[in-house]
Structure formats: C-alpha cells, structure tokens
Coordinates of C-alpha atoms and ligand atoms in Angstrom, one line a residue:
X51 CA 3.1 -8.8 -31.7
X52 CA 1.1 -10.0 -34.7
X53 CA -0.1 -13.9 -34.6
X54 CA 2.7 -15.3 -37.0
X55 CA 3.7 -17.9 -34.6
X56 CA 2.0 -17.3 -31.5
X57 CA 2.3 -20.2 -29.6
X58 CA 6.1 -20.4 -29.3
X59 CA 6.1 -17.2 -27.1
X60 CA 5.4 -18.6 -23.9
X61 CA 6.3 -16.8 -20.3
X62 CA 3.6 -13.9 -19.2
X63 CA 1.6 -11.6 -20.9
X64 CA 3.1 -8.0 -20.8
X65 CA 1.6 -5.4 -20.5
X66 CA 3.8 -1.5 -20.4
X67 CA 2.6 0.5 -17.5
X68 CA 3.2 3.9 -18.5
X69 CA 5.7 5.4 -16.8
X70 CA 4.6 8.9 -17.4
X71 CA 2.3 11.3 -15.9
X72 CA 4.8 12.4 -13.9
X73 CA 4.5 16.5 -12.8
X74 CA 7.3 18.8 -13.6
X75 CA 9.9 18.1 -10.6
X76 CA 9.7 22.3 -9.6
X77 CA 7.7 25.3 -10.1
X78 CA 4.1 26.2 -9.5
X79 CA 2.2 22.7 -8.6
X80 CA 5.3 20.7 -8.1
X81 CA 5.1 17.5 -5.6
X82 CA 6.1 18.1 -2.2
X83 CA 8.3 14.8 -3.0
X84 CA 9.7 13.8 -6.4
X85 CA 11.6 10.7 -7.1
X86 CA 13.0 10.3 -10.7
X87 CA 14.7 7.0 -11.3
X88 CA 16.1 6.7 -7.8
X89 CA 18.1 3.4 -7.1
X90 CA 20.0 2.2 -4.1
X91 CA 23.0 -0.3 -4.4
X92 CA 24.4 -1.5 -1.0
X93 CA 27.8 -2.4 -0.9
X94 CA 28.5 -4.5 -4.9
X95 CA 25.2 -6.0 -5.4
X96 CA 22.6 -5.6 -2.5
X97 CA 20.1 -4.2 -4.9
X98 CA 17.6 -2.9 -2.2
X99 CA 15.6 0.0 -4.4
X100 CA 15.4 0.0 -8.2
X101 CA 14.8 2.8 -10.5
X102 CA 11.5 4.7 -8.5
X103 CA 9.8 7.2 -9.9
X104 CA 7.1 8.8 -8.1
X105 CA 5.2 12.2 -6.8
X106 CA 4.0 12.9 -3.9
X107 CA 1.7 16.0 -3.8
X108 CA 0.9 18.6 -0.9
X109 CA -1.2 17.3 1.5
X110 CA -1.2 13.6 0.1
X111 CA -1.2 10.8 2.6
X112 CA 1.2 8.2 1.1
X113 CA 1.4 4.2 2.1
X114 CA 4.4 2.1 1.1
X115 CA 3.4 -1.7 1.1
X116 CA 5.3 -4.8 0.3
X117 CA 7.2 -8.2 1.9
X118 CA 10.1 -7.8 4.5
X119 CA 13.1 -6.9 2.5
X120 CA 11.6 -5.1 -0.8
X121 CA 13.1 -1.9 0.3
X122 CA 10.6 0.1 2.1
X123 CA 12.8 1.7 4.7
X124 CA 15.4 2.2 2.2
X125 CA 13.3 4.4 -0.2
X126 CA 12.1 6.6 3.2
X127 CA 15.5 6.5 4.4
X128 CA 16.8 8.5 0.8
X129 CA 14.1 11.0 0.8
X130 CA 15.3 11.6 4.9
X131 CA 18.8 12.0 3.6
X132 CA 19.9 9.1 5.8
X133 CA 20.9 7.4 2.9
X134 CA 22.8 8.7 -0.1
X135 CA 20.3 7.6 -3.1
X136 CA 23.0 5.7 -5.9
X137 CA 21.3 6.8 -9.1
X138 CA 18.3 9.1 -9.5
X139 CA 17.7 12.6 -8.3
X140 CA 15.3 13.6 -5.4
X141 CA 13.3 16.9 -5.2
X142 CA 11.7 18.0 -1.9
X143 CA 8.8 21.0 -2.9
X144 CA 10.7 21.9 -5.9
X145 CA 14.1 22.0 -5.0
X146 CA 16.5 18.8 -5.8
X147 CA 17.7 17.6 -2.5
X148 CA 20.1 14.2 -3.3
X149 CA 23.3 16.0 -2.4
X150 CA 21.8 17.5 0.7
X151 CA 22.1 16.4 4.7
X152 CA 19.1 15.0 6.4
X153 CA 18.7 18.8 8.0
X154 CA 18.5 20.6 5.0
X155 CA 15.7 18.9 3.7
X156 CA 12.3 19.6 4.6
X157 CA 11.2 16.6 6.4
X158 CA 10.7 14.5 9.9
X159 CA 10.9 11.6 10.7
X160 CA 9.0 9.1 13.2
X161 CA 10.1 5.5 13.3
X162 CA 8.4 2.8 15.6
X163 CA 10.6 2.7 18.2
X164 CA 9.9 6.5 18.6
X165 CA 12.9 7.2 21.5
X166 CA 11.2 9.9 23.6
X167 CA 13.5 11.9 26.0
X168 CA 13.0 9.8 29.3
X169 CA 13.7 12.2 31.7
X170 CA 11.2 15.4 29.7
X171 CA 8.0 15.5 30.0
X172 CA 5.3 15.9 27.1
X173 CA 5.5 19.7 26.9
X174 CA 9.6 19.6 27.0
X175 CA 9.8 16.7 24.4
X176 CA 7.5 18.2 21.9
X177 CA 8.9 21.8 22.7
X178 CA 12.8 20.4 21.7
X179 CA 13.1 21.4 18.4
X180 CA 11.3 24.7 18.6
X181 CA 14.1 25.9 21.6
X182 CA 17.3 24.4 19.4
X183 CA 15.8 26.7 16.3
X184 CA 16.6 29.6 18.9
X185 CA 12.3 30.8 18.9
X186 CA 11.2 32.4 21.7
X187 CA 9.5 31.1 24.6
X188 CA 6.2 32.7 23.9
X189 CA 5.7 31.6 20.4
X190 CA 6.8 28.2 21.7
X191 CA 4.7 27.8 24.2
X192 CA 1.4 28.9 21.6
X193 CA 2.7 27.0 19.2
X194 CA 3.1 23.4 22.1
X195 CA 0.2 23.7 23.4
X196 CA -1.8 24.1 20.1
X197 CA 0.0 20.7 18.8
X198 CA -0.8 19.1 22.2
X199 CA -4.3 19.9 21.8
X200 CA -4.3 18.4 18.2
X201 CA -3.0 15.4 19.1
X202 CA -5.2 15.1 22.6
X203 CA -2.5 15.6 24.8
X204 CA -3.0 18.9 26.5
X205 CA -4.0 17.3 29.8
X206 CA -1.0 14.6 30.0
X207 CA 1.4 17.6 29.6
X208 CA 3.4 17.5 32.6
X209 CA 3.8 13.4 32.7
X210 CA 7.1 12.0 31.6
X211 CA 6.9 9.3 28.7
X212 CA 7.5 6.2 31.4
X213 CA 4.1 7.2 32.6
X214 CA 2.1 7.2 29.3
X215 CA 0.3 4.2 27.6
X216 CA 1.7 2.8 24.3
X217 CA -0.6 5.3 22.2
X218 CA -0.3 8.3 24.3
X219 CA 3.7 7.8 23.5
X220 CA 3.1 7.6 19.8
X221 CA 1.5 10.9 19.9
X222 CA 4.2 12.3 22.0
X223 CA 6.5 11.1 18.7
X224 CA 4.1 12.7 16.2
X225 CA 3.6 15.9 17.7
X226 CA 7.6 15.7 18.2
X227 CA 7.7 14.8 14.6
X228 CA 5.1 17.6 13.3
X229 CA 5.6 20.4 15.5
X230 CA 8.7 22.2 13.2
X231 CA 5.8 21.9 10.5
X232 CA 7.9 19.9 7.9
X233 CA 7.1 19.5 4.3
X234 CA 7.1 16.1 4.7
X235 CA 6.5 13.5 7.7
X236 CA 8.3 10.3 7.0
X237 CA 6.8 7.4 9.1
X238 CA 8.4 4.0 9.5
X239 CA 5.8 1.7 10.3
X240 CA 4.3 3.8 12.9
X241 CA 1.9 1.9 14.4
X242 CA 4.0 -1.7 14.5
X243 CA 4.7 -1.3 18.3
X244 CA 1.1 -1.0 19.0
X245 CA -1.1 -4.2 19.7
X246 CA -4.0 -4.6 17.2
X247 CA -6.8 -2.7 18.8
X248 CA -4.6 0.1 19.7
X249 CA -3.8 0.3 16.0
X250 CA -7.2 0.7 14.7
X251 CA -7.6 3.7 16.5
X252 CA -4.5 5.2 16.0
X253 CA -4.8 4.3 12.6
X254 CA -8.1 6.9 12.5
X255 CA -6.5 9.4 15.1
X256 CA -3.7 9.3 12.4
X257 CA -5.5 10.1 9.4
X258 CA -7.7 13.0 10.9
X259 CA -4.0 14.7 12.2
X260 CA -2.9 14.5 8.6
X261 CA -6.3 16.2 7.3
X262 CA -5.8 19.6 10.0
X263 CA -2.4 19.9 9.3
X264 CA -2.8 19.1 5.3
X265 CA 1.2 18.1 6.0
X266 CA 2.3 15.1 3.1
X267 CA 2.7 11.7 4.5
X268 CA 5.0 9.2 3.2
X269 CA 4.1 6.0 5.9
X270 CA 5.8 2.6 5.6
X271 CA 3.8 -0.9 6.3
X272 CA 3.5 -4.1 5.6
X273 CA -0.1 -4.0 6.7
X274 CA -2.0 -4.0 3.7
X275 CA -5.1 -2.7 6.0
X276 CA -3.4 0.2 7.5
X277 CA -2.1 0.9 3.8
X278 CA -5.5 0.6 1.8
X279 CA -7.2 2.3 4.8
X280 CA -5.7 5.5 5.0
X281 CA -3.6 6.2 1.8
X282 CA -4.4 8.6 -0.7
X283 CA -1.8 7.0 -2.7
X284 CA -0.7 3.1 -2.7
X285 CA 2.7 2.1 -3.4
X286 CA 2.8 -1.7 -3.6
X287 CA 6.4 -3.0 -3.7
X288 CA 8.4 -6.6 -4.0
X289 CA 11.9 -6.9 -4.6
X290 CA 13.2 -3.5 -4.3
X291 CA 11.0 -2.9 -7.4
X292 CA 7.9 -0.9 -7.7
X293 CA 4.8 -3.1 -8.6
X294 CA 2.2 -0.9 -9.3
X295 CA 1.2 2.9 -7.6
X296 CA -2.6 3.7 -7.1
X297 CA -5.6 4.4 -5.2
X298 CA -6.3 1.7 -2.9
X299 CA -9.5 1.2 -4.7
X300 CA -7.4 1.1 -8.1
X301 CA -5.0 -1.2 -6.7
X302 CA -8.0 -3.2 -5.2
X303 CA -10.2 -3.2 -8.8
X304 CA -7.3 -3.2 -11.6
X305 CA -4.4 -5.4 -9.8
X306 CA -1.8 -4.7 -12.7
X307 CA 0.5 -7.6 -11.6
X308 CA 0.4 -11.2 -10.5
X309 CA 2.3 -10.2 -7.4
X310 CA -0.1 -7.0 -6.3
X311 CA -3.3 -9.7 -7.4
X312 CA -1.5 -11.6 -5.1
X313 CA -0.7 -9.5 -2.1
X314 CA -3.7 -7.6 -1.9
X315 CA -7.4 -8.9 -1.0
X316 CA -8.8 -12.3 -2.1
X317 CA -8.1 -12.9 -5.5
X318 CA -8.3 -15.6 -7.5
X319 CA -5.4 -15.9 -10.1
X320 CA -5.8 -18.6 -13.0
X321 CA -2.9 -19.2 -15.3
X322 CA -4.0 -19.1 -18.9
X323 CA -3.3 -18.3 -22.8
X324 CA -4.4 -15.6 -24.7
X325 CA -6.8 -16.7 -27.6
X326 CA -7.8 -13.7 -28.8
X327 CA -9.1 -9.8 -28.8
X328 CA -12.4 -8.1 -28.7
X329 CA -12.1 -4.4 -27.7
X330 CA -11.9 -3.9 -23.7
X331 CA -11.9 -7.7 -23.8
X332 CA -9.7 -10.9 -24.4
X333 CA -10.2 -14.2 -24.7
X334 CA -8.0 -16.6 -22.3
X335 CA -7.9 -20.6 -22.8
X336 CA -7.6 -21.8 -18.8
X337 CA -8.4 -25.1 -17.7
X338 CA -9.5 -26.2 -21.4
X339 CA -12.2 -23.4 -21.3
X340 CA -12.2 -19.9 -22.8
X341 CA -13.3 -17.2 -20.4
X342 CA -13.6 -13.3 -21.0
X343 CA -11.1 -11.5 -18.9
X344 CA -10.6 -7.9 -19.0
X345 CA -7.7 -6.3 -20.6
X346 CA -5.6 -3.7 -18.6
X347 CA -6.4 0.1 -19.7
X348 CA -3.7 1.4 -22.1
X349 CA -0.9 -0.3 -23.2
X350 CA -0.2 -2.2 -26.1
X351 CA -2.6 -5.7 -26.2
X352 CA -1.1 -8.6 -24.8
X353 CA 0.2 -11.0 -27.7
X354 CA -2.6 -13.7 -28.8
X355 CA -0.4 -17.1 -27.9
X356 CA 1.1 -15.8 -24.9
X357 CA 0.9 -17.9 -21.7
X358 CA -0.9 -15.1 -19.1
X359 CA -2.5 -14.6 -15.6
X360 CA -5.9 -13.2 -14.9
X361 CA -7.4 -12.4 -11.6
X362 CA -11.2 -12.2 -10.2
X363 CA -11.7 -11.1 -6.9
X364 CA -13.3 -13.5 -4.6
X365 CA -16.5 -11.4 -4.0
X366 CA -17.1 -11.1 -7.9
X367 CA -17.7 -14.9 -8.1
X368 CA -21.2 -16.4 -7.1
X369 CA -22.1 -19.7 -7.1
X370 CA -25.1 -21.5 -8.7
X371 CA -26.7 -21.0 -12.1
X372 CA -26.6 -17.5 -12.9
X373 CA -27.6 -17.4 -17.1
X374 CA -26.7 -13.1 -17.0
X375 CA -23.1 -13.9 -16.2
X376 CA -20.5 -14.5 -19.0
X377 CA -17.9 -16.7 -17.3
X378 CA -18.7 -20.2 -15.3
X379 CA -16.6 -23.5 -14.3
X380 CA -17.6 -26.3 -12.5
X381 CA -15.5 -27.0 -9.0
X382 CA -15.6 -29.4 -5.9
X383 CA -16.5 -28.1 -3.1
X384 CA -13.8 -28.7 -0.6
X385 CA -14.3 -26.0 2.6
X386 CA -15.1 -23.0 4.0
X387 CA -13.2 -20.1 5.7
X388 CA -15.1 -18.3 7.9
X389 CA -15.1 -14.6 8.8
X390 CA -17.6 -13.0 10.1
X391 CA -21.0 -12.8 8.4
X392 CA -18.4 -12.8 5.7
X393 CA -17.7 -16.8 4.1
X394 CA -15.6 -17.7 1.8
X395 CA -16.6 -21.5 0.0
X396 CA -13.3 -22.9 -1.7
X397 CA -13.6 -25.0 -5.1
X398 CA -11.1 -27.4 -6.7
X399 CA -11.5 -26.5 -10.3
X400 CA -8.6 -28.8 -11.7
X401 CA -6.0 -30.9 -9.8
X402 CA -4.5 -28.7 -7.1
X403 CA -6.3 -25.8 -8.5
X404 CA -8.9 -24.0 -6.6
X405 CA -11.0 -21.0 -7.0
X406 CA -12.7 -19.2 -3.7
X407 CA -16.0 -17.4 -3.2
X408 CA -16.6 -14.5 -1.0
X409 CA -20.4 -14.0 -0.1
X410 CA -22.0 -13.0 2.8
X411 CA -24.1 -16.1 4.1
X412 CA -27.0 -15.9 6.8
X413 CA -27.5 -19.4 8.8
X414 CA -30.9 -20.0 6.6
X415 CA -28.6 -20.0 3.3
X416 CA -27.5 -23.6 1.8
X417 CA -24.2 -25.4 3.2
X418 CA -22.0 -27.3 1.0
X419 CA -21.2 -31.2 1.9
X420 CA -17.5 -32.5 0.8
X421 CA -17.0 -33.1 -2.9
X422 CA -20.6 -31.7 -3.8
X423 CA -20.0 -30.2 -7.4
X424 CA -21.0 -26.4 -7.4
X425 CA -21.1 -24.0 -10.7
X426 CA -19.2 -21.2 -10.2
X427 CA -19.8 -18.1 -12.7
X428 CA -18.5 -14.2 -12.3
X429 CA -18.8 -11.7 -15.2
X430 CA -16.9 -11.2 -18.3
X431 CA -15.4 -7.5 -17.1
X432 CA -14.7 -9.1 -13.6
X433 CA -11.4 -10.8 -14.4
X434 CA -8.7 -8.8 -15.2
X435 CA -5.5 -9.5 -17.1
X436 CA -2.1 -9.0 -15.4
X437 CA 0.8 -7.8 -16.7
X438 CA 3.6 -11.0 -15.2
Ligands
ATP1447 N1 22.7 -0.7 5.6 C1 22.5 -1.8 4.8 N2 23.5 -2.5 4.3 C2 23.3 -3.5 3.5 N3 22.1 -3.9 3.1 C3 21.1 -3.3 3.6 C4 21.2 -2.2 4.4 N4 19.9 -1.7 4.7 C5 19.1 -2.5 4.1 N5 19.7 -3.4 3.4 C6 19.1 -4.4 2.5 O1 18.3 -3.8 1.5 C7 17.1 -4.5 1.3 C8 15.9 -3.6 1.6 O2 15.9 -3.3 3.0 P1 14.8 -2.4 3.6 O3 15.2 -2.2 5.0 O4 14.6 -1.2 2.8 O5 13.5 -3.3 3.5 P2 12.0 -3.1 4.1 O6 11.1 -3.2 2.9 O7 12.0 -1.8 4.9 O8 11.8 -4.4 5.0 P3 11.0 -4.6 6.4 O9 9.6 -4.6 6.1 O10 11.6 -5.9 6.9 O11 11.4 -3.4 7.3 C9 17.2 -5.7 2.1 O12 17.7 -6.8 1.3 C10 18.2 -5.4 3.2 O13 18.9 -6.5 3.7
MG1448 MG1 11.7 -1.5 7.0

C-alpha cells in the first residue's frame, strides 16, 4: 500500500466494499429476506450466483438489475424454493428456510408469463388459493373483493382472462399472487410482456399496491428505469456476482464499479493513475493531465501508482470557461444526441476517447460545427473513483 514502488502495480484501483452492515438474520427487526453467502452451481461449473449477501426488510420494495445471464432469476428462484441454493443459508422473517419446499416458505410468486386459469373468471382466479387453504366462503369472498378493489378490478369480476387487456391480466396475476398475503412477493420481470406505455403505468399502479399492502418486494429487470424508479433498494448485478446494493440515488451519485458506472445513466468513465491523496480527494493522471476525482467513502485508499477508473456523470460536465470549476480538458466536438429538451454534445478528448455533456439546451443556445474545439470542465467532487 505505501508508495515503495508504485508504478509496477498496474490493473484497477481497489477499493473493499464492506460487506457488513448486515442485520441479525432472526429476532426482533430481522429482514423479511436474508441471504448470507448464498451461491448457485449448475451442474460442474455453471456458476450462475456467487456468494450474495443481502437483507431485505418489511415493506421494502426490492429491484434486481443486471445483463441477460448474471443470475437474476436464479437468486429469486432460491428464495421461492424452486431452486436448492448450493452454499449459503436463506432466512425468510427470521426463520432459515434453505432446506424448505417452495410451500413452506412465505412467499409468491408472479412471473411474466402470469398463466391465468382460462376457463375462471377474475373472482374464481384470485379466489383459488383462499378455497385450497379450506377458508370459508364468507371470509373469501370479503377478503376477493377487497383485493379486487385494490387492484381496480372489482367491475371486471365476472370476465374470464381471454377477455381482459394485457394490463388488466397482470393485475389478475398480482392479486392472484397477493391475495394469501405472503411475506414476500417474488416478481420475475413483471412488466416485460407489456408494451412500453402500458409499462409506465403499471409500473406506478405497481408501486402504490406495494405501499397499501406494505408486503416486501423482491422484482427482477433488466430495465434500469423500472429498477431506479420504484426500488427502495437497488441490486446491480453482472456475472452471477453482486456489483454494488443501494438506493437508486446512491447507485446513481456513488457508482462503486466500472461496470455499475457503466450500466447505469450517462457516465463518463476515463481510465487513469493515481498520483496522489488529499483527504476526500485523489489526484488521477488521465490523458497527460491531473484531475481531482473523488475517492469512494470508507475503505482503505486506493494505492498511489495504481492504474484506476473514474466516472462523471454527463450532466455534471458543462462546457465553456467556467474559472469556479476544478477540473477541464479541451475536446472536438464531434455530435449531438438528442432527447428531448434534454442534449447531449459528445467530445473527442484523445484518439478514440470521448467525453459527453448532458445539458438542457433551448433553440436560442449556441450549436456546435464539426471539429470546433470546446472546453469542457465539471468539479473536483464530481468524479468519483471506482473500485475495478
Ligand atoms: N436450470 C439450469 N441449468 C443450467 N444452467 C442454468 C439453469 N438456469 C439458469 N442457468 C444458467 O445460470 C445463469 C444465470 O441464469 P438466470 O436465469 O439466473 O439469469 P437472468 O439474470 O435471470 O437472465 P435473463 O435476464 O436473461 O432472464 C445463466 O448462465 C444460465 O444459463
Ligand atoms: Mg431471468
């Protein structure tokens, strides 16, 4: 760690995310769900889900983002029971679970192909469970009707699924899902049968059923919209490993790797090498200038030497003189992506290399020409370090 020979230690910067913080797995204020160092092996080496550790309190609405592949369904699937976890214990609201079938567990299940009964209608698919449980018809029909009504559906009792739009089916599946008021609602990518507008408003109706019935939601995507939207709790994933857990607005302002500064919003990432250390700062060499980039909280400092990646968001960068900010590097303008009454003005720093700017832009404001040099500048706490 200290700067004997720094410069031989090349490969990424690391930085220890602390593991801990975890709650006690049972008693008073346990998590609904606790994961402790669960793995998943298929068959010799299909390493789909590697050591996660994780809480998931009452009334928390959970996302799980990554890529196709990085084991998403997999980590739902083991809390379920539908798949026998290969290392690690689980805990569903205090009690430890692994070695338990899918119905002694505490939890439902909606996936996005959500297989009403055809031939039932609303009322008889959402009333299922309640009659296999043996409760009687009163308390069933209260206790129907009340979910309908939650999930709008009181008036559309009577129809059979056939005759119901692609929302209206979804909230057949929820109420289906909700109605034996489990611990925990597991949702595989709920909303990926629906087409995009449809979405955005199931995406809201979603959320607000989660507030009444203050039931824990563990949802799969790999919309990082729907994710960063509605979570309480982000869970970025790649490669069966977990990248980093957070608010989305943590995940959003303190990306802790190069992957999540990749995968989530418009970053820029520069490759760099650590110079040196100033309290909550350091000091990386990039593109043959030093620029103040902010170091990760906790965790020990990233070795002076060591070849590292920083990120600044797009929308923290401005272009022109601006004297109050810290860091600034000249660029060529080479286009713009447009979205809205939102721009975004891409650079070319270096060869290959370029760096984008996220402003809002009325049709008064300046337009760049093709190869017209720019400054770019953001501030010295906007870049953060990441940890590979
Ligand atoms: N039953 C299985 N047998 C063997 N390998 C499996 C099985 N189920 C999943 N896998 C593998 O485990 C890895 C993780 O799969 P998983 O379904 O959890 O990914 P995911 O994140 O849900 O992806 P997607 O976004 O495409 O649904 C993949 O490499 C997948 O091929
Ligand atoms: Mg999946």
């Amino acid at each position: 760690m200290e700067g004997g020979d720094p410069v031989t230690q090349a490969g990424p910067a690391v930085v220890d995310d602390d593991p801990g913080g975890l709650l006690p797995v049972s008693g008073p204020g346990c998590p609904d769900v606790a994961l402790r160092n669960v793995s998943k092996t298929f068959g010799e080496d299909t390493r789909a889900v590697i050591d996660f550790s994780a809480d998931f309190v009452h009334g928390e609405f959970v996302s799980m983002l990554g890529p196709s592949g990085c084991g998403k369904t997999t980590t739902l699937r083991m809390i379920g029971g539908l798949e026998d976890a290969t290392e690690g214990r689980i805990y569903i609201a205090g009690e430890d679970v692994t070695d338990l079938p899918p119905s002694r567990r505490d939890t439902a299940m909606m996936f996005q192909s959500f297989a009403l009964f055809p031939h039932r209608t609303v009322f008889q698919n959402v009333e299922f469970s309640l009659k296999m449980k043996g409760m009687n018809p009163e308390e069933r029909t209260r206790r129907v009707w009340q979910m309908l009504e939650m999930v709008s559906l009181a008036d559309l009792a009577s129809r059979r699924p056939s005759d119901l739009s692609g929302g209206q089916q979804q909230r057949v599946a929820l109420a289906r899902a909700l109605i034996g008021e489990p611990t925990v609602l597991l949702l595989d990518e709920p909303l990926g049968a629906l087409d995009y507008n449809l979405r955005q408003q199931m995406m809201v109706e979603l959320k607000k059923i989660q507030r009444e019935t203050g039931i824990t939601f563990v949802m799969v995507t790999h919309s990082q919209q729907e994710a960063m939207s509605m979570a309480d709790k982000v869970i970025v994933m790649s490669d069966a490993v977990v990248q980093q857990i957070g608010t989305s607005r943590e995940i959003y302002e303190h990306p802790r790797t190069k992957f999540v500064a990749e995968f989530i919003g418009n970053n820029n990432i520069m490759p760099g090498t650590i110079r040196s250390h100033s309290g909550s700062l350091v000091f990386v060499e990039s593109f043959g200038q030093v620029f103040y980039v902010r170091a990760p909280d906790g965790g020990e400092p990233a070795p002076v030497g060591r070849d590292a990646w920083f990120s600044v968001r797009a929308d923290l960068m401005s272009t022109g003189e601006r004297p109050d900010l810290a860091n600034r590097i000249e660029g060529v303008y080479v286009t713009t992506e447009f979205l809205g009454s939102l721009e975004t003005d891409v650079f070319e720093v270096a060869p290959g290399h370029y760096v984008h700017v996220e402003q809002h832009r009325s049709a008064s404001d300046r337009a760049y020409d093709p190869g017209e040099r720019e400054t770019i500048s953001w501030a010295a706490n906007a870049g953060v370090l990441l940890a590979r």
